[in-house]
Amino acid sequence: KRQGQIKENVKPVESNKKPTASVQSESEKTDELKPEGNVEEKIIGKGYKQKETISILDTIEQLEQCYETQNFKKWKSLLTPAYKEKYSDPAFLKQQGWNADNLESFFYLLIQTREKNGIKSLPISKVEFVSPNKAYVYVLFKGKEFPKPQHTFIKIGNSWYKGLPDEGE
């Protein structure tokens, strides 16, 4: 199922044969211009990126299952505390154009909006690590990579949670 969501440049991880999204960062794309090598790669190794990308994709899969089964309690457990706080604020929700009063009503409105627009999960094009504990997930929309990341994930302990773009700075 996940293979259909990930771009062609997916490589299986040898140890468990699960697919992984591209984890190439902007600094890696221009690595040949840097004589000293890739600084990010020294900080966040490829093995770490592959392992953590799989973990992030698993979290995304769980989030999608929550939308399908309308499981608010499970969905809420996959969010960072900052995300839960922000999306529980009626003023913030109204400012963002959501007719919701709290996190739970936002969740059900999100499901309604997805169903109304025929949106299931969008294919994932890449996972870009900003740090060892923060990653952006890019998706494909109408066959092209959406220019801005659609998801931010924050690692807390040993798990990845859906977070806010300004978290973990």
C-alpha positions as semicolon CSV with decimal commas, in nm:
position;residue;x (nm);y (nm);z (nm)
1;K;0,000;0,000;0,000
2;R;0,274;0,244;0,100
3;Q;0,472;0,177;-0,218
4;G;0,198;0,340;-0,423
5;Q;0,227;0,652;-0,209
6;I;0,599;0,702;-0,257
7;K;0,790;0,842;-0,554
8;E;0,989;0,624;-0,794
9;N;1,322;0,692;-0,622
10;V;1,228;0,463;-0,335
11;K;1,485;0,209;-0,227
12;P;1,407;-0,087;-0,002
13;V;1,595;-0,104;0,322
14;E;1,794;-0,427;0,312
15;S;1,721;-0,534;0,669
16;N;1,343;-0,539;0,642
17;K;1,261;-0,468;0,276
18;K;1,017;-0,187;0,365
19;P;1,004;0,102;0,117
20;T;1,141;0,439;0,212
21;A;1,078;0,779;0,064
22;S;1,356;0,990;-0,077
23;V;1,551;1,155;0,201
24;Q;1,763;1,377;-0,016
25;S;1,797;1,727;0,127
26;E;1,877;2,044;-0,061
27;S;2,233;2,029;0,072
28;E;2,272;1,676;-0,070
29;K;2,148;1,785;-0,412
30;T;2,430;2,041;-0,433
31;D;2,693;1,831;-0,255
32;E;2,920;1,824;-0,559
33;L;2,971;2,200;-0,514
34;K;3,112;2,153;-0,164
35;P;3,469;2,026;-0,152
36;E;3,449;1,939;0,218
37;G;3,153;1,703;0,169
38;N;2,805;1,707;0,308
39;V;2,788;1,847;0,661
40;E;2,428;1,733;0,713
41;E;2,517;1,376;0,616
42;K;2,783;1,372;0,888
43;I;2,525;1,483;1,145
44;I;2,231;1,273;1,022
45;G;2,354;0,951;0,863
46;K;2,180;0,766;0,579
47;G;2,098;0,468;0,800
48;Y;1,929;0,697;1,051
49;K;1,733;0,870;0,776
50;Q;1,612;0,543;0,624
51;K;1,507;0,399;0,961
52;E;1,335;0,718;1,074
53;T;1,166;0,771;0,736
54;I;1,001;0,431;0,775
55;S;0,890;0,531;1,125
56;I;0,743;0,860;0,995
57;L;0,562;0,675;0,714
58;D;0,418;0,436;0,971
59;T;0,286;0,734;1,169
60;I;0,132;0,880;0,853
61;E;-0,034;0,544;0,784
62;Q;-0,178;0,546;1,138
63;L;-0,307;0,901;1,089
64;E;-0,477;0,796;0,764
65;Q;-0,638;0,499;0,940
66;C;-0,772;0,740;1,202
67;Y;-0,941;0,946;0,929
68;E;-1,090;0,632;0,774
69;T;-1,219;0,493;1,105
70;Q;-1,296;0,835;1,259
71;N;-1,083;0,741;1,561
72;F;-1,030;1,076;1,731
73;K;-0,866;0,931;2,043
74;K;-0,595;0,750;1,841
75;W;-0,545;1,052;1,610
76;K;-0,497;1,280;1,910
77;S;-0,231;1,042;2,046
78;L;-0,025;1,095;1,726
79;L;-0,001;1,475;1,769
80;T;0,260;1,682;1,952
81;P;0,142;1,872;2,261
82;A;0,198;2,203;2,075
83;Y;-0,018;2,087;1,782
84;K;-0,297;1,979;2,018
85;E;-0,281;2,311;2,201
86;K;-0,286;2,526;1,887
87;Y;-0,569;2,333;1,718
88;S;-0,774;2,338;2,039
89;D;-0,784;2,718;2,029
90;P;-1,115;2,839;1,873
91;A;-0,962;3,176;1,778
92;F;-0,677;3,007;1,589
93;L;-0,915;2,768;1,414
94;K;-1,139;3,056;1,305
95;Q;-0,836;3,255;1,186
96;Q;-0,734;2,953;0,973
97;G;-1,082;2,936;0,818
98;W;-1,206;2,630;1,010
99;N;-1,558;2,636;1,151
100;A;-1,450;2,437;1,457
101;D;-1,445;2,512;1,829
102;N;-1,186;2,264;1,953
103;L;-0,950;1,986;1,850
104;E;-1,223;1,723;1,825
105;S;-1,454;1,932;1,609
106;F;-1,152;2,021;1,392
107;F;-1,078;1,648;1,346
108;Y;-1,431;1,569;1,229
109;L;-1,441;1,877;1,005
110;L;-1,109;1,767;0,855
111;I;-1,258;1,424;0,777
112;Q;-1,570;1,589;0,630
113;T;-1,358;1,818;0,411
114;R;-1,145;1,528;0,290
115;E;-1,454;1,321;0,203
116;K;-1,631;1,613;0,035
117;N;-1,329;1,678;-0,186
118;G;-1,258;1,310;-0,251
119;I;-0,922;1,334;-0,081
120;K;-0,763;1,020;0,048
121;S;-0,395;1,025;0,131
122;L;-0,174;1,215;-0,112
123;P;0,131;1,028;-0,243
124;I;0,446;1,110;-0,049
125;S;0,734;1,238;-0,258
126;K;1,004;1,284;0,003
127;V;1,092;1,320;0,368
128;E;1,341;1,595;0,441
129;F;1,518;1,597;0,778
130;V;1,573;1,943;0,924
131;S;1,740;1,791;1,229
132;P;1,756;1,445;1,386
133;N;1,426;1,527;1,562
134;K;1,236;1,719;1,295
135;A;1,131;1,629;0,942
136;Y;0,915;1,775;0,668
137;V;0,705;1,552;0,445
138;Y;0,634;1,659;0,088
139;V;0,348;1,518;-0,118
140;L;0,252;1,490;-0,482
141;F;-0,054;1,682;-0,594
142;K;-0,183;1,625;-0,948
143;G;0,142;1,447;-1,034
144;K;0,375;1,724;-0,916
145;E;0,551;1,778;-0,588
146;F;0,370;2,041;-0,383
147;P;0,624;2,322;-0,326
148;K;0,573;2,342;0,050
149;P;0,591;2,056;0,297
150;Q;0,246;1,931;0,391
151;H;0,344;1,769;0,718
152;T;0,591;1,838;0,996
153;F;0,696;1,554;1,221
154;I;0,870;1,592;1,555
155;K;1,050;1,310;1,731
156;I;0,969;1,288;2,101
157;G;1,143;1,003;2,278
158;N;1,154;0,718;2,026
159;S;0,838;0,813;1,835
160;W;0,741;1,060;1,563
161;Y;0,436;1,285;1,607
162;K;0,254;1,521;1,372
163;G;0,367;1,866;1,475
164;L;0,379;2,229;1,376
165;P;0,625;2,380;1,127
166;D;0,765;2,616;1,391
167;E;0,821;2,341;1,648
168;G;1,164;2,206;1,726
169;E;1,355;2,509;1,603
